[in-house]
mmCIF file of C-alpha atoms and ligand atoms in Angstrom:
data_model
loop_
_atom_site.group_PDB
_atom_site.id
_atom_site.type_symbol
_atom_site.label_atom_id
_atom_site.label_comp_id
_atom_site.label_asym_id
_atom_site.label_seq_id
_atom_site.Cartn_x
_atom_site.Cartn_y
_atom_site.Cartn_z
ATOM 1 C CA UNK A 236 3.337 11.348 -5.050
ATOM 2 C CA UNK A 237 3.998 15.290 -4.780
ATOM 3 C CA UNK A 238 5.630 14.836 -8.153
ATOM 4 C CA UNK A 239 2.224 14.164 -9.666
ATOM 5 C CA UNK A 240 0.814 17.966 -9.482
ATOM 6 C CA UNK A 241 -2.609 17.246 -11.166
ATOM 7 C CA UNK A 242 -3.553 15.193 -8.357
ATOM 8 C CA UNK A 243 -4.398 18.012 -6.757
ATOM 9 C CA UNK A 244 -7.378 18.067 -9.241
ATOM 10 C CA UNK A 245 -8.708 15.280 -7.961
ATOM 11 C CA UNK A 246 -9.260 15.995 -4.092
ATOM 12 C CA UNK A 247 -12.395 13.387 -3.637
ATOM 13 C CA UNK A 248 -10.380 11.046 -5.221
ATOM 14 C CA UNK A 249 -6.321 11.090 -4.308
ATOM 15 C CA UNK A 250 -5.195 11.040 -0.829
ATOM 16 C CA UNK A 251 -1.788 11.551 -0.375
ATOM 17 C CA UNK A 252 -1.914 11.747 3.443
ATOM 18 C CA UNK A 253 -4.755 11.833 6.344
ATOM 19 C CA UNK A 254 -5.857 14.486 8.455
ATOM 20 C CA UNK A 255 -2.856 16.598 10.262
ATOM 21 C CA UNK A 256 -4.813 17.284 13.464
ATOM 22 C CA UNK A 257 -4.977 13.568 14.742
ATOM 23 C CA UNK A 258 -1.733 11.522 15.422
ATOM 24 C CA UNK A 259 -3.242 8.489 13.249
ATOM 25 C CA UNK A 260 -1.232 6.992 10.404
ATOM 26 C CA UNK A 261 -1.134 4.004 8.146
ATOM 27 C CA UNK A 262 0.948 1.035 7.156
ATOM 28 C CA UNK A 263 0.576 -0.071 3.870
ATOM 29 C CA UNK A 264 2.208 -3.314 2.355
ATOM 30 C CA UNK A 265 2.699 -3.043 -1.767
ATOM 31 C CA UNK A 266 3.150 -5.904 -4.110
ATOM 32 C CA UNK A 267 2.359 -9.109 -2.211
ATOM 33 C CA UNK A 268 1.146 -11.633 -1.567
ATOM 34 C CA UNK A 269 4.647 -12.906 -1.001
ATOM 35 C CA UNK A 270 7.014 -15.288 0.922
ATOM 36 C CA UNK A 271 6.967 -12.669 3.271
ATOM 37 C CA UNK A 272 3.040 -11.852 4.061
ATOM 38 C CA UNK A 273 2.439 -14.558 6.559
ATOM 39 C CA UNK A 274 5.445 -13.750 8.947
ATOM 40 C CA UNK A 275 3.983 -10.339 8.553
ATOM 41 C CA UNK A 276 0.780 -11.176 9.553
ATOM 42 C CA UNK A 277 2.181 -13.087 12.647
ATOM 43 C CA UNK A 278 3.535 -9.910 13.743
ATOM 44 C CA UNK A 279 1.232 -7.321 13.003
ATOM 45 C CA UNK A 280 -1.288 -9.536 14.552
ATOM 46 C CA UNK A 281 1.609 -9.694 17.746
ATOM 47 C CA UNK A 282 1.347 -5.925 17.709
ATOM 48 C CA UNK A 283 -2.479 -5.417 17.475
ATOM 49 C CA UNK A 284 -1.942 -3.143 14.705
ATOM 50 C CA UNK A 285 -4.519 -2.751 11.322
ATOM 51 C CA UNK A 286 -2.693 -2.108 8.009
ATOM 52 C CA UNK A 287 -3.246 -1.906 4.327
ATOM 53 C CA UNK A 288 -2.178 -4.362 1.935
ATOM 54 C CA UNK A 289 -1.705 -3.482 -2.195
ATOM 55 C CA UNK A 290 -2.340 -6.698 -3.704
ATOM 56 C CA UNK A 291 -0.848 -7.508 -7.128
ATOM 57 C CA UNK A 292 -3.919 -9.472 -8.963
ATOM 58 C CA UNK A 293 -1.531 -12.209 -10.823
ATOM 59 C CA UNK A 294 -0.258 -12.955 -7.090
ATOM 60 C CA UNK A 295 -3.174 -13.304 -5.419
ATOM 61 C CA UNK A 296 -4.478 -15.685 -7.801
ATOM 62 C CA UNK A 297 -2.026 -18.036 -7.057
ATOM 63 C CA UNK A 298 -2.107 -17.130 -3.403
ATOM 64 C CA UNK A 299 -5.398 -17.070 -2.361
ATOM 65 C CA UNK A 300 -5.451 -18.704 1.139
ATOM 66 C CA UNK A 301 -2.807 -15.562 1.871
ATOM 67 C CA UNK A 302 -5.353 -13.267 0.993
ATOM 68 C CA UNK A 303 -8.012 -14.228 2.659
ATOM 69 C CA UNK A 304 -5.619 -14.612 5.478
ATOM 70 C CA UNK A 305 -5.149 -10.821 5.026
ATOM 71 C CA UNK A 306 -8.640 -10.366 5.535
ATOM 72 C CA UNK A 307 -9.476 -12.696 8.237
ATOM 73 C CA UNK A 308 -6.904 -10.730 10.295
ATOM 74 C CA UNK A 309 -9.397 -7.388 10.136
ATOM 75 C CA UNK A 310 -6.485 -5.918 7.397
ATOM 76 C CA UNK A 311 -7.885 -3.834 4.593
ATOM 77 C CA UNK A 312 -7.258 -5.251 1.000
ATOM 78 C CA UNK A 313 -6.252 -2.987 -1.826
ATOM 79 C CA UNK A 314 -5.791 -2.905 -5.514
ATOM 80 C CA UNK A 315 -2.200 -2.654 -7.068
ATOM 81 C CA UNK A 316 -2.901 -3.405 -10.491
ATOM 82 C CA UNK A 317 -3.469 -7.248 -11.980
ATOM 83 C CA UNK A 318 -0.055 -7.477 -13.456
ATOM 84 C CA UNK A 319 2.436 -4.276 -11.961
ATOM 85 C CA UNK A 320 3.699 -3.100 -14.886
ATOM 86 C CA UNK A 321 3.634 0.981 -15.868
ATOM 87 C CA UNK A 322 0.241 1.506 -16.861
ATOM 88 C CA UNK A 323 0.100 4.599 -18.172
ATOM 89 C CA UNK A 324 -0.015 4.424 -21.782
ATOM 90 C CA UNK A 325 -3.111 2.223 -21.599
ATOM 91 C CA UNK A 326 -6.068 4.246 -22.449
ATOM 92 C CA UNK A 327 -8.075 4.571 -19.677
ATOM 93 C CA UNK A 328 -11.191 2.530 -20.688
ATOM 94 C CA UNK A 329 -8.727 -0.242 -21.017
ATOM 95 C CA UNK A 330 -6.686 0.279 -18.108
ATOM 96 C CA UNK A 331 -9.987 0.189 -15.946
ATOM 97 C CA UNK A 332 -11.233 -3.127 -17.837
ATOM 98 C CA UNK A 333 -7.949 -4.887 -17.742
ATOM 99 C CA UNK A 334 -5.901 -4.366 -14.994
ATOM 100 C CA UNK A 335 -8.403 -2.365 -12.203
ATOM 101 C CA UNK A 336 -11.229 -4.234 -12.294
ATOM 102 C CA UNK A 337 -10.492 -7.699 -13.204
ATOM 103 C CA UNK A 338 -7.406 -7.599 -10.139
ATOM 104 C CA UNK A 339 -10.336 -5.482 -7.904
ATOM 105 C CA UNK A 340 -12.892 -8.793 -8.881
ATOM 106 C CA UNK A 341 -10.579 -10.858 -8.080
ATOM 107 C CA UNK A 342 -9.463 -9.873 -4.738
ATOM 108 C CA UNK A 343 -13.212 -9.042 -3.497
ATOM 109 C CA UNK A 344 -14.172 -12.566 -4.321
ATOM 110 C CA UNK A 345 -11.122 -13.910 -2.665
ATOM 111 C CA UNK A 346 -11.310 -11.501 0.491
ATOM 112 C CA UNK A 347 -15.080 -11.466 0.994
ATOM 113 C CA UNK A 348 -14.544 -7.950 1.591
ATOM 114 C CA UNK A 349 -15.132 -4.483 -1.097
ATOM 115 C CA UNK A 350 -11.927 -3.026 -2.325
ATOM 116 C CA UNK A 351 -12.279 0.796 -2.956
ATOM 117 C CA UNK A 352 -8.538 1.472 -2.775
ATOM 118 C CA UNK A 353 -6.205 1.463 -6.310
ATOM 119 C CA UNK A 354 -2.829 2.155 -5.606
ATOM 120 C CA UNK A 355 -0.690 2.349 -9.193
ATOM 121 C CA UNK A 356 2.093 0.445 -9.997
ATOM 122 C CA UNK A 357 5.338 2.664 -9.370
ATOM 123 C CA UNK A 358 2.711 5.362 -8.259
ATOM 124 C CA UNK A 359 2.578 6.044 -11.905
ATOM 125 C CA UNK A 360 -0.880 7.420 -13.854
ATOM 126 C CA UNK A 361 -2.274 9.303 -16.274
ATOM 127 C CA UNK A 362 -4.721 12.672 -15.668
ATOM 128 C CA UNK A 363 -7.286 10.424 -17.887
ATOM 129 C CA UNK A 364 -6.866 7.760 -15.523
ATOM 130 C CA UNK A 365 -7.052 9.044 -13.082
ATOM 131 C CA UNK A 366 -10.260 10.850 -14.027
ATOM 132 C CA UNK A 367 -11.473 6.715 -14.744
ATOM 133 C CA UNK A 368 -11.044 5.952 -11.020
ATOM 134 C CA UNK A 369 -12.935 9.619 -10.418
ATOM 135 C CA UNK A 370 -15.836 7.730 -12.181
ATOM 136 C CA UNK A 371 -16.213 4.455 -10.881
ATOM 137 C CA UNK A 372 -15.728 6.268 -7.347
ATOM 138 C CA UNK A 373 -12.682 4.143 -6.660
ATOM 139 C CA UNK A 374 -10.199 6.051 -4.417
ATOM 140 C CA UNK A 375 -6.322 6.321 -5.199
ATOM 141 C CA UNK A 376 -3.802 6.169 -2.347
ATOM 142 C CA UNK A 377 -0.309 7.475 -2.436
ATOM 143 C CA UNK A 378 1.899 7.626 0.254
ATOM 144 C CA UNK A 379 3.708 10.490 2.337
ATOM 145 C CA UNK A 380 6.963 8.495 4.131
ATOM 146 C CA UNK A 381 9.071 6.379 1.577
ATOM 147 C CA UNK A 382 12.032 4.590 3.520
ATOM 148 C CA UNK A 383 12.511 2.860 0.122
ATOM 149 C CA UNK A 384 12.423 -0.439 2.165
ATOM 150 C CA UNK A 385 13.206 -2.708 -1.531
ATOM 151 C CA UNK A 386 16.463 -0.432 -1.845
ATOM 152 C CA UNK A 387 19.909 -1.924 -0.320
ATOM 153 C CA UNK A 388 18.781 -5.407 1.386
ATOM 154 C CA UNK A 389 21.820 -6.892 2.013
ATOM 155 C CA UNK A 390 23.238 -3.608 4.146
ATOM 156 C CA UNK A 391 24.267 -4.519 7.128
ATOM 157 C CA UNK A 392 22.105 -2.104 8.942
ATOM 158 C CA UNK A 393 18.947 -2.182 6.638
ATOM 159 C CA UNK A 394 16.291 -2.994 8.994
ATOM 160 C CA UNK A 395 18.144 -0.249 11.001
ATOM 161 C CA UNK A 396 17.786 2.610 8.419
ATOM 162 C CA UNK A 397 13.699 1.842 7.254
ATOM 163 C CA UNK A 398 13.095 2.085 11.078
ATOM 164 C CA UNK A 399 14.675 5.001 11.508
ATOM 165 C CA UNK A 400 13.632 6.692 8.059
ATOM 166 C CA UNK A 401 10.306 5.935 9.038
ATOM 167 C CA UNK A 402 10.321 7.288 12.950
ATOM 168 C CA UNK A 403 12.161 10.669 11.290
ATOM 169 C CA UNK A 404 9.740 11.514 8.912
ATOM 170 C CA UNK A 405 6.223 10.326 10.767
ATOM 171 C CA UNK A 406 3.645 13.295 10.565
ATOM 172 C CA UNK A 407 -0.185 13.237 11.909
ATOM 173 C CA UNK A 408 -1.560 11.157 8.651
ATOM 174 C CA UNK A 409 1.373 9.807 7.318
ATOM 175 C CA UNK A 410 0.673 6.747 4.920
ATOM 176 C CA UNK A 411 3.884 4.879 5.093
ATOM 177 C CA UNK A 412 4.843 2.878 1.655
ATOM 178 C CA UNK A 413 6.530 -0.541 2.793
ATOM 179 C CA UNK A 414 6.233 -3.666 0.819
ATOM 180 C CA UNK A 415 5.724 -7.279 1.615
ATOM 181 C CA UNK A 416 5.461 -9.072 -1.759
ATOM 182 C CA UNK A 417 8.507 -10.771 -3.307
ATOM 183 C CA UNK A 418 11.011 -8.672 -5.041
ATOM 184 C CA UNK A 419 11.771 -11.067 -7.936
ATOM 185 C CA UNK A 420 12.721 -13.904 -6.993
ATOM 186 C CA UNK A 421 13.681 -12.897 -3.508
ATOM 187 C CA UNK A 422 11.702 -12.387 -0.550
ATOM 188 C CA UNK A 423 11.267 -9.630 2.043
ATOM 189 C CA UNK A 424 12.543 -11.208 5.261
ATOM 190 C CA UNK A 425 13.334 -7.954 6.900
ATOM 191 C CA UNK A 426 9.764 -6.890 6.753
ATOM 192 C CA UNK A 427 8.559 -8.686 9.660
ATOM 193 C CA UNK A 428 11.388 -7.158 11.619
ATOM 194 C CA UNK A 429 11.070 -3.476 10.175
ATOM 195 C CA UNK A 430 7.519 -3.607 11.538
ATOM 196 C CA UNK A 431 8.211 -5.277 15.283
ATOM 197 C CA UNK A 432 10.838 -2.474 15.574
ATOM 198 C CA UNK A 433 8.597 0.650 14.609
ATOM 199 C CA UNK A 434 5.307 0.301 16.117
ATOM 200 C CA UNK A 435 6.355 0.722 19.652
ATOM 201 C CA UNK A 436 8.144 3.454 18.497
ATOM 202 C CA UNK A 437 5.588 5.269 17.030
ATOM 203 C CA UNK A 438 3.180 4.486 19.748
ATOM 204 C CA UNK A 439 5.609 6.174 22.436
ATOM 205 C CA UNK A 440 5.385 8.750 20.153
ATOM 206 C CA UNK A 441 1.446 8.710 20.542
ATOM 207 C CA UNK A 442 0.373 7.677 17.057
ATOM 208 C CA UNK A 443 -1.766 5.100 16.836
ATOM 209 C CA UNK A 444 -2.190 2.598 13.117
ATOM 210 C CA UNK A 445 -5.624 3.034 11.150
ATOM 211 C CA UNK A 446 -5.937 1.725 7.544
ATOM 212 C CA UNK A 447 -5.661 3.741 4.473
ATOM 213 C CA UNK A 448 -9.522 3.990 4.534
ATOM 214 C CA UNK A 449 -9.899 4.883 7.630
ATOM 215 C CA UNK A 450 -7.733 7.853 6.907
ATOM 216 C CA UNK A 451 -9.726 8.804 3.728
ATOM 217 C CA UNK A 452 -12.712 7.894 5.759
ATOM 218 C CA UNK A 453 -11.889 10.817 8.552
ATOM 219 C CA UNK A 454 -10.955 13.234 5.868
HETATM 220 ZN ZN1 ZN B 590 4.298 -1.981 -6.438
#
């Protein structure tokens, strides 16, 4: 989210990327849950790797055993919003009461766990907004590799270019933006795949996978 300069304001509260002096990064998995999630968690669980997942609130409502699958696996829940649409014309006292915190209730209840992550919709917020999540201490994650993995799905080779996108561009503290929840009414089958593929290439690169908290965490 370099686009978004007044981030920078908010250095307690935005983290972009983790700390450049250890080879650490994390996965994170927007918009689910979705058709996709629990092939996902088969292989991430295959890989011993710990990653982030964005929940949409609306989704996990009806998906709730998927959640708390998420959990159960020692992944870190996050907060994408209860209904991912653009959010930023809400004023921030009601973008905090209706779409943070009723989607961040919801998923701690479901989880058993405390969600201190908000990612935005699109990546999209306002300065006031922003300053809300400053308030209630919540933290906002962004994301430093984007191998657009929702763009071109039927490519021949599109597994093939998000693995390589991502291996190209991977940094000490990289948060990678990938996505497991359904894109309309289609699913993410290549997810799975994308992720078997690139985590033994990282790690012969000598990064290891920490969640997005563990990366603010360390800052
Ligand atoms: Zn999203």
């Amino acid at each position: 989210m370099d686009y978004h300069a007044f981030l920078s304001q908010f250095p307690d509260t935005y983290i972009g990327r983790g700390r450049t002096d250890r080879r650490e990064i994390a996965l994170t998995f927007d918009d689910g849950p979705g058709r996709a999630t629990s092939a996902l968690l088969t292989t991430l669980r295959e890989c011993d790797v710990q990653a982030t997942f964005f929940c949409v609130g609306e989704k996990a409502r009806r998906a709730t055993d998927t959640v708390r699958a998420i959990a159960r696996d020692g992944h870190e829940v996050g907060n994408h919003g209860f209904t991912h649409r653009d959010l930023r014309a809400l004023d921030p006292r009601t973008f905090w009461m209706t779409e943070v915190l009723p989607a961040r209730s919801l998923l701690e209840d479901v989880s058993g766990t405390p969600v201190t992550l908000f990612r935005p919709p699109f990546g999209e917020i306002s300065p006031a907004q922003t300053g809300r999540l400053a308030e209630e201490g919540v933290t906002l994650v962004g994301w430093s590799i984007d191998p657009r993995d929702w763009d071109e799905v039927e490519a021949k080779d599109h597994t093939g270019r998000v693995v390589r996108h991502v291996i190209e561009q991977v940094h000490p503290g990289a948060i990678v933006l990938l996505h497991d929840g359904d894109e309309g009414e289609r699913a993410r089958p290549a997810i799975a795949e994308v992720v078997r593929l690139v985590v033994p290439a990282l790690r012969t690169m000598g990064f290891s996978f920490v969640t997005a908290g563990r990366l603010r965490d360390a800052r």
